[in-house]
PDB file of C-alpha atoms in Angstrom:
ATOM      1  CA  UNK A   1      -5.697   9.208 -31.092  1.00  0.00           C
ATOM      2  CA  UNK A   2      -6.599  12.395 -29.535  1.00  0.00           C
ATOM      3  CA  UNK A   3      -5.886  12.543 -25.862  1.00  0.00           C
ATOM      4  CA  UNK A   4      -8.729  14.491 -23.980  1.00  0.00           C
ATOM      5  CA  UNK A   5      -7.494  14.159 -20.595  1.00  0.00           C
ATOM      6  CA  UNK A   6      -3.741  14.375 -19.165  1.00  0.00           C
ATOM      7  CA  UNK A   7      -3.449  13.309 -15.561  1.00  0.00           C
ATOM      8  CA  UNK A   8       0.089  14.049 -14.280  1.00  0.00           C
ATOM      9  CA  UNK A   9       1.523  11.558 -11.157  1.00  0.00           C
ATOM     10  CA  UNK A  10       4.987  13.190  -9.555  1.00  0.00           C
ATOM     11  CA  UNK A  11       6.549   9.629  -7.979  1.00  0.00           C
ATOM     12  CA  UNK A  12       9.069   9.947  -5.019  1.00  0.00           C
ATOM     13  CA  UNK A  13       9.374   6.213  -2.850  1.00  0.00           C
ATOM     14  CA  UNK A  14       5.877   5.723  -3.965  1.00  0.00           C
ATOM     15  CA  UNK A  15       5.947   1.961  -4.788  1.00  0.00           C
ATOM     16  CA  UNK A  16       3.515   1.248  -1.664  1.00  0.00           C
ATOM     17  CA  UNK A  17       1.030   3.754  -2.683  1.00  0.00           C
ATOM     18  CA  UNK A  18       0.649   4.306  -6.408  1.00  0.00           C
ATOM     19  CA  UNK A  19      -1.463   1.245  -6.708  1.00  0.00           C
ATOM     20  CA  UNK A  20      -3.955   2.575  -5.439  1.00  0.00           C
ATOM     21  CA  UNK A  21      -3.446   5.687  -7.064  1.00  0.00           C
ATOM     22  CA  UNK A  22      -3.573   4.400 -10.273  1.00  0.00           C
ATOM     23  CA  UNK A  23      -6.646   1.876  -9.139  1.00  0.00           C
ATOM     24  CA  UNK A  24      -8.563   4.865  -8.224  1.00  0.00           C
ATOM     25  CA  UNK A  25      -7.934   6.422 -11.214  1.00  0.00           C
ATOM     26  CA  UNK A  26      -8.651   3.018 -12.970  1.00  0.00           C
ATOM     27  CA  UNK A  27     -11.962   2.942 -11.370  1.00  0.00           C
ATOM     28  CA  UNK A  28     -13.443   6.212 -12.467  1.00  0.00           C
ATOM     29  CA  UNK A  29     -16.995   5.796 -13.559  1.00  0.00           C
ATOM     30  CA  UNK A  30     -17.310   8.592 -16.658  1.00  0.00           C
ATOM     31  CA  UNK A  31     -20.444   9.216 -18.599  1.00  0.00           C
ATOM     32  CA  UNK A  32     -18.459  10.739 -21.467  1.00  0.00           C
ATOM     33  CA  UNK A  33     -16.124   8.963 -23.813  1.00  0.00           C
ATOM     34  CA  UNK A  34     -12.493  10.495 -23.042  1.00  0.00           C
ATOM     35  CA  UNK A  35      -9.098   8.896 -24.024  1.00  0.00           C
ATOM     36  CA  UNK A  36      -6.621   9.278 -20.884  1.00  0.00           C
ATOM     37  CA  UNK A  37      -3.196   9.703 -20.648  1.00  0.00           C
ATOM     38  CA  UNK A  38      -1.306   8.969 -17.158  1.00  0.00           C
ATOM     39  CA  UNK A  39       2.228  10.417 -17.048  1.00  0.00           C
ATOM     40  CA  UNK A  40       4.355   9.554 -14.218  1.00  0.00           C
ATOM     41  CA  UNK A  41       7.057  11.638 -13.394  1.00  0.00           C
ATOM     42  CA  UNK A  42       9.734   9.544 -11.473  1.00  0.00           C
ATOM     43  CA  UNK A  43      12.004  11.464  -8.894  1.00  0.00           C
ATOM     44  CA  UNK A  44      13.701   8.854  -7.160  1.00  0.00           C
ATOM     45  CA  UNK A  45      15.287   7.369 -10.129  1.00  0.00           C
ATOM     46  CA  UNK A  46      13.185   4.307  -9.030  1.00  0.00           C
ATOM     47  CA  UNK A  47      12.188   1.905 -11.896  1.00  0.00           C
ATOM     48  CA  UNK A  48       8.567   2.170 -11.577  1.00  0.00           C
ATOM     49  CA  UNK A  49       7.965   0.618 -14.827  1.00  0.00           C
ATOM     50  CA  UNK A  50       8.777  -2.629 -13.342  1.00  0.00           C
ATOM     51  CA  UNK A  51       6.346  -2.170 -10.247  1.00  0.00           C
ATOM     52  CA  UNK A  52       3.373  -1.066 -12.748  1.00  0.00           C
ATOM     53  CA  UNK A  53       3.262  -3.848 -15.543  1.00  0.00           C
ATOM     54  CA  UNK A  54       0.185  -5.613 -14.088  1.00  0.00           C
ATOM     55  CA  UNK A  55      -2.182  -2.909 -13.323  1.00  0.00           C
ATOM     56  CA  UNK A  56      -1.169  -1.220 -16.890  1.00  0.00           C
ATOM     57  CA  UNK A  57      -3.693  -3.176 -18.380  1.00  0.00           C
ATOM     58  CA  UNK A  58      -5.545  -0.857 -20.740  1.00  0.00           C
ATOM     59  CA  UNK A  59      -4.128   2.402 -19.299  1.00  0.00           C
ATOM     60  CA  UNK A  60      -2.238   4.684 -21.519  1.00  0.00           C
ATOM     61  CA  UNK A  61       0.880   4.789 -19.256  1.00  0.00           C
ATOM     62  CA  UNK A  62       4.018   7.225 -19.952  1.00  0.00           C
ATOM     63  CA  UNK A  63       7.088   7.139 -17.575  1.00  0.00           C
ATOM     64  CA  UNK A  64       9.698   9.916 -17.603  1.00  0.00           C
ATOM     65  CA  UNK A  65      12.342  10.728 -15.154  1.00  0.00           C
ATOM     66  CA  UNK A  66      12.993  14.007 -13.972  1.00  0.00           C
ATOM     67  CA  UNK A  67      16.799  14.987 -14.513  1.00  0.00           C
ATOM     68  CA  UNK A  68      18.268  14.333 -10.748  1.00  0.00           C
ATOM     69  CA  UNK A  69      16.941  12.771  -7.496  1.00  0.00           C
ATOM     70  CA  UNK A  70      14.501  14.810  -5.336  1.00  0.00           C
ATOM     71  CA  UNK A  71      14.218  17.729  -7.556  1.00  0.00           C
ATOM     72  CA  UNK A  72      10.758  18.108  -6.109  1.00  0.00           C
ATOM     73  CA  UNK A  73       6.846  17.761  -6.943  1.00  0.00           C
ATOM     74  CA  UNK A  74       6.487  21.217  -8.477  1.00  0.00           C
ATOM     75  CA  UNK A  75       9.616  20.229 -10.636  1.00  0.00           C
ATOM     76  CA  UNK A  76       7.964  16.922 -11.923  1.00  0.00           C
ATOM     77  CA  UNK A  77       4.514  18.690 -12.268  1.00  0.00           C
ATOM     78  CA  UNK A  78       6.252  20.813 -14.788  1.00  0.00           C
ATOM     79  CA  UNK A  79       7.894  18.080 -16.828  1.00  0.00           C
ATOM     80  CA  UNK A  80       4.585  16.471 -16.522  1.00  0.00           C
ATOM     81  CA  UNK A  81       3.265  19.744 -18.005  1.00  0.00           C
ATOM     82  CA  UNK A  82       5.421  19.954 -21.322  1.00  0.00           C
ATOM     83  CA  UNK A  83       4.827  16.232 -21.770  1.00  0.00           C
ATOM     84  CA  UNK A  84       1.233  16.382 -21.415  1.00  0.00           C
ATOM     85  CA  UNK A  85      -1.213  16.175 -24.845  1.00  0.00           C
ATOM     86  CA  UNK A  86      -4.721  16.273 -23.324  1.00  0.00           C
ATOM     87  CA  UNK A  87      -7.029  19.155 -23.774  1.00  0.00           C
ATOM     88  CA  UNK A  88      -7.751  19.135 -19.703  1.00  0.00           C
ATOM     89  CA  UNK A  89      -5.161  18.702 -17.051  1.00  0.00           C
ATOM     90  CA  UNK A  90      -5.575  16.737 -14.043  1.00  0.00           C
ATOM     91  CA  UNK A  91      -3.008  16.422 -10.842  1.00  0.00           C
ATOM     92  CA  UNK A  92      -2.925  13.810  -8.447  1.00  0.00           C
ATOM     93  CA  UNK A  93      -0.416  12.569  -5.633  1.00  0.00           C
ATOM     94  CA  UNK A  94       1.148   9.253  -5.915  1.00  0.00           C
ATOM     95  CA  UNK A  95      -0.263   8.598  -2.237  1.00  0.00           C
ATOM     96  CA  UNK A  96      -3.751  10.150  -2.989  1.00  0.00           C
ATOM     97  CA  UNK A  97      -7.405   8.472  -4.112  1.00  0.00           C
ATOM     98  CA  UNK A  98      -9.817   9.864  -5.882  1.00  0.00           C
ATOM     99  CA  UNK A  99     -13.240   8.816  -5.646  1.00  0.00           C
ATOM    100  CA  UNK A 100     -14.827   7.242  -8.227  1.00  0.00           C
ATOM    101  CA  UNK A 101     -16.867  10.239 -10.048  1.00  0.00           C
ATOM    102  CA  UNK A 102     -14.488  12.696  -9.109  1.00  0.00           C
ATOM    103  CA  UNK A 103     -13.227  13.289 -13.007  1.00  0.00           C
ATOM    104  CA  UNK A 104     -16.634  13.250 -14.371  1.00  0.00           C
ATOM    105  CA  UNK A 105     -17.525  16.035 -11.892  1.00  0.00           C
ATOM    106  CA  UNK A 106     -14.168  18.115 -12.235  1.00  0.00           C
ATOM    107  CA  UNK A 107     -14.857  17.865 -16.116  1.00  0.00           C
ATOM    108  CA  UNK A 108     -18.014  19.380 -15.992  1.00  0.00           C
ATOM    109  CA  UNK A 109     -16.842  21.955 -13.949  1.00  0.00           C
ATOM    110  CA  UNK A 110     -13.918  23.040 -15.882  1.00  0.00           C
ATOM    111  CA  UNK A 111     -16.430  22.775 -19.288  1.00  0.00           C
ATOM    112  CA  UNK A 112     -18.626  25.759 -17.310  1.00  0.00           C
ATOM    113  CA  UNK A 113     -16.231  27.365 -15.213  1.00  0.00           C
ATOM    114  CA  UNK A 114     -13.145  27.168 -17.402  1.00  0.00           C
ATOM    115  CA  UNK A 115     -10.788  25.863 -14.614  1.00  0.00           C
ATOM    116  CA  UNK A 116     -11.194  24.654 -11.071  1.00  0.00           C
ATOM    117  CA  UNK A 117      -9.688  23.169  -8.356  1.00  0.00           C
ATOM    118  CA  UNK A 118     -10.685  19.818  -5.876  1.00  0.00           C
ATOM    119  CA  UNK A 119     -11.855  20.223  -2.425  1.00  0.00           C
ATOM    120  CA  UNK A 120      -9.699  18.758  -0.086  1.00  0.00           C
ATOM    121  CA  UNK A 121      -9.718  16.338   2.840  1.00  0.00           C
ATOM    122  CA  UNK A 122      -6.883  15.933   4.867  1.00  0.00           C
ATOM    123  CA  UNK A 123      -7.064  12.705   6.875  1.00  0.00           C
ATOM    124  CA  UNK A 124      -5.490  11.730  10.061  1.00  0.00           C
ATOM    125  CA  UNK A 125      -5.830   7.619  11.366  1.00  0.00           C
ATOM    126  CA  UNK A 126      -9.318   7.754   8.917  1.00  0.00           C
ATOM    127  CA  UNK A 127     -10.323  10.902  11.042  1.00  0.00           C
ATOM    128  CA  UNK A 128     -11.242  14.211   8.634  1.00  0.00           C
ATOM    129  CA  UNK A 129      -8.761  16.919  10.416  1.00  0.00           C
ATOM    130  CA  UNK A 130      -9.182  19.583   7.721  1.00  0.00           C
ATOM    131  CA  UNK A 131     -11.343  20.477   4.757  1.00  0.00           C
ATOM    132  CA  UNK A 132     -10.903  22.614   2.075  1.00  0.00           C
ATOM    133  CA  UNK A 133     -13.932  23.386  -0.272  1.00  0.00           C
ATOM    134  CA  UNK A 134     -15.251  26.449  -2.397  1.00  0.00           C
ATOM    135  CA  UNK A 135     -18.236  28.355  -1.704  1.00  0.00           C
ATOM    136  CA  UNK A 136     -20.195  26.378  -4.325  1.00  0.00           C
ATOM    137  CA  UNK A 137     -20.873  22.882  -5.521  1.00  0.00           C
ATOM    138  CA  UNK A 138     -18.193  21.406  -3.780  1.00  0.00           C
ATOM    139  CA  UNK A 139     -15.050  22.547  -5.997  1.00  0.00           C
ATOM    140  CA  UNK A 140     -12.810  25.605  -5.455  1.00  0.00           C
ATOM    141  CA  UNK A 141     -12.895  28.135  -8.436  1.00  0.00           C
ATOM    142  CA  UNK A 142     -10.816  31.280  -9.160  1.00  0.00           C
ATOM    143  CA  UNK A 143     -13.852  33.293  -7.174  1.00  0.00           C
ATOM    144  CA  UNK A 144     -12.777  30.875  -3.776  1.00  0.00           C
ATOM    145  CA  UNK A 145      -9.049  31.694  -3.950  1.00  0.00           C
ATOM    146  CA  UNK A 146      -8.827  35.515  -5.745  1.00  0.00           C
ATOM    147  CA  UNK A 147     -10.608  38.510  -4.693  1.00  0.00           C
TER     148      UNK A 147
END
């Protein structure tokens, strides 16, 4: 089976979130046929694979551990990297959502633009404190962050 999406989870004391993490991900309404690959990185030598089980159902699940205890998201993001076997890459926080056409829209982005990255909404007590979002359509691209 040829994976056409990696999305790469870093996991530190993440048991109370990444439900919904991996519901929202779960959830994702996609007009194109993609096989999907979740790969969580676990760096808190937690045993996450006994907190998933139920919500596995159907989801193409890997679980690796990073090689210490708080070696850091960038760290696991890597090791997510090497393991990864999708032809796109998508990040996402064990405490983060995603809404639910948020990969069908990043996908069609990246298939015009070549790569892009998410606006972002930083939330305080359901408040919108901060927003972060290119110039056009709603997604940062290389134009947005490089001049």
């Amino acid at each position: 089976m040829n994976i056409t999406l990696s999305i790469i989870i870093p996991v530190y004391n993440a048991e109370k979130t990444i439900g919904r993490c991996l519901n929202s991900i779960k959830k994702q309404e996609l007009k194109q046929d993609m096989n999907i690959e979740i790969i969580i990185i676990i760096d808190d030598g937690k045993k996450y694979e006994k907190v998933i089980p139920k919500m596995k159902n159907g989801m193409n699940i890997k679980f690796i551990k990073t090689k210490g205890i708080g070696t850091g998201a960038g760290n696991a993001r890597n090791i997510g990297l090497k393991k990864a076997c999708g032809k796109y890459l998508g990040f996402i926080d064990s405490d983060d959502e995603w809404s639910k056409n948020y990969l069908e829209g990043m996908i069609n982005a990246v298939k015009i633009y070549g790569v892009v990255f998410a606006a972002t909404r930083v939330y305080e007590n359901d408040k919108i404190i901060k927003h972060f979002s290119g110039k056009e359509k709603g997604f940062l691209s290389l134009n947005d962050i490089v001049e």
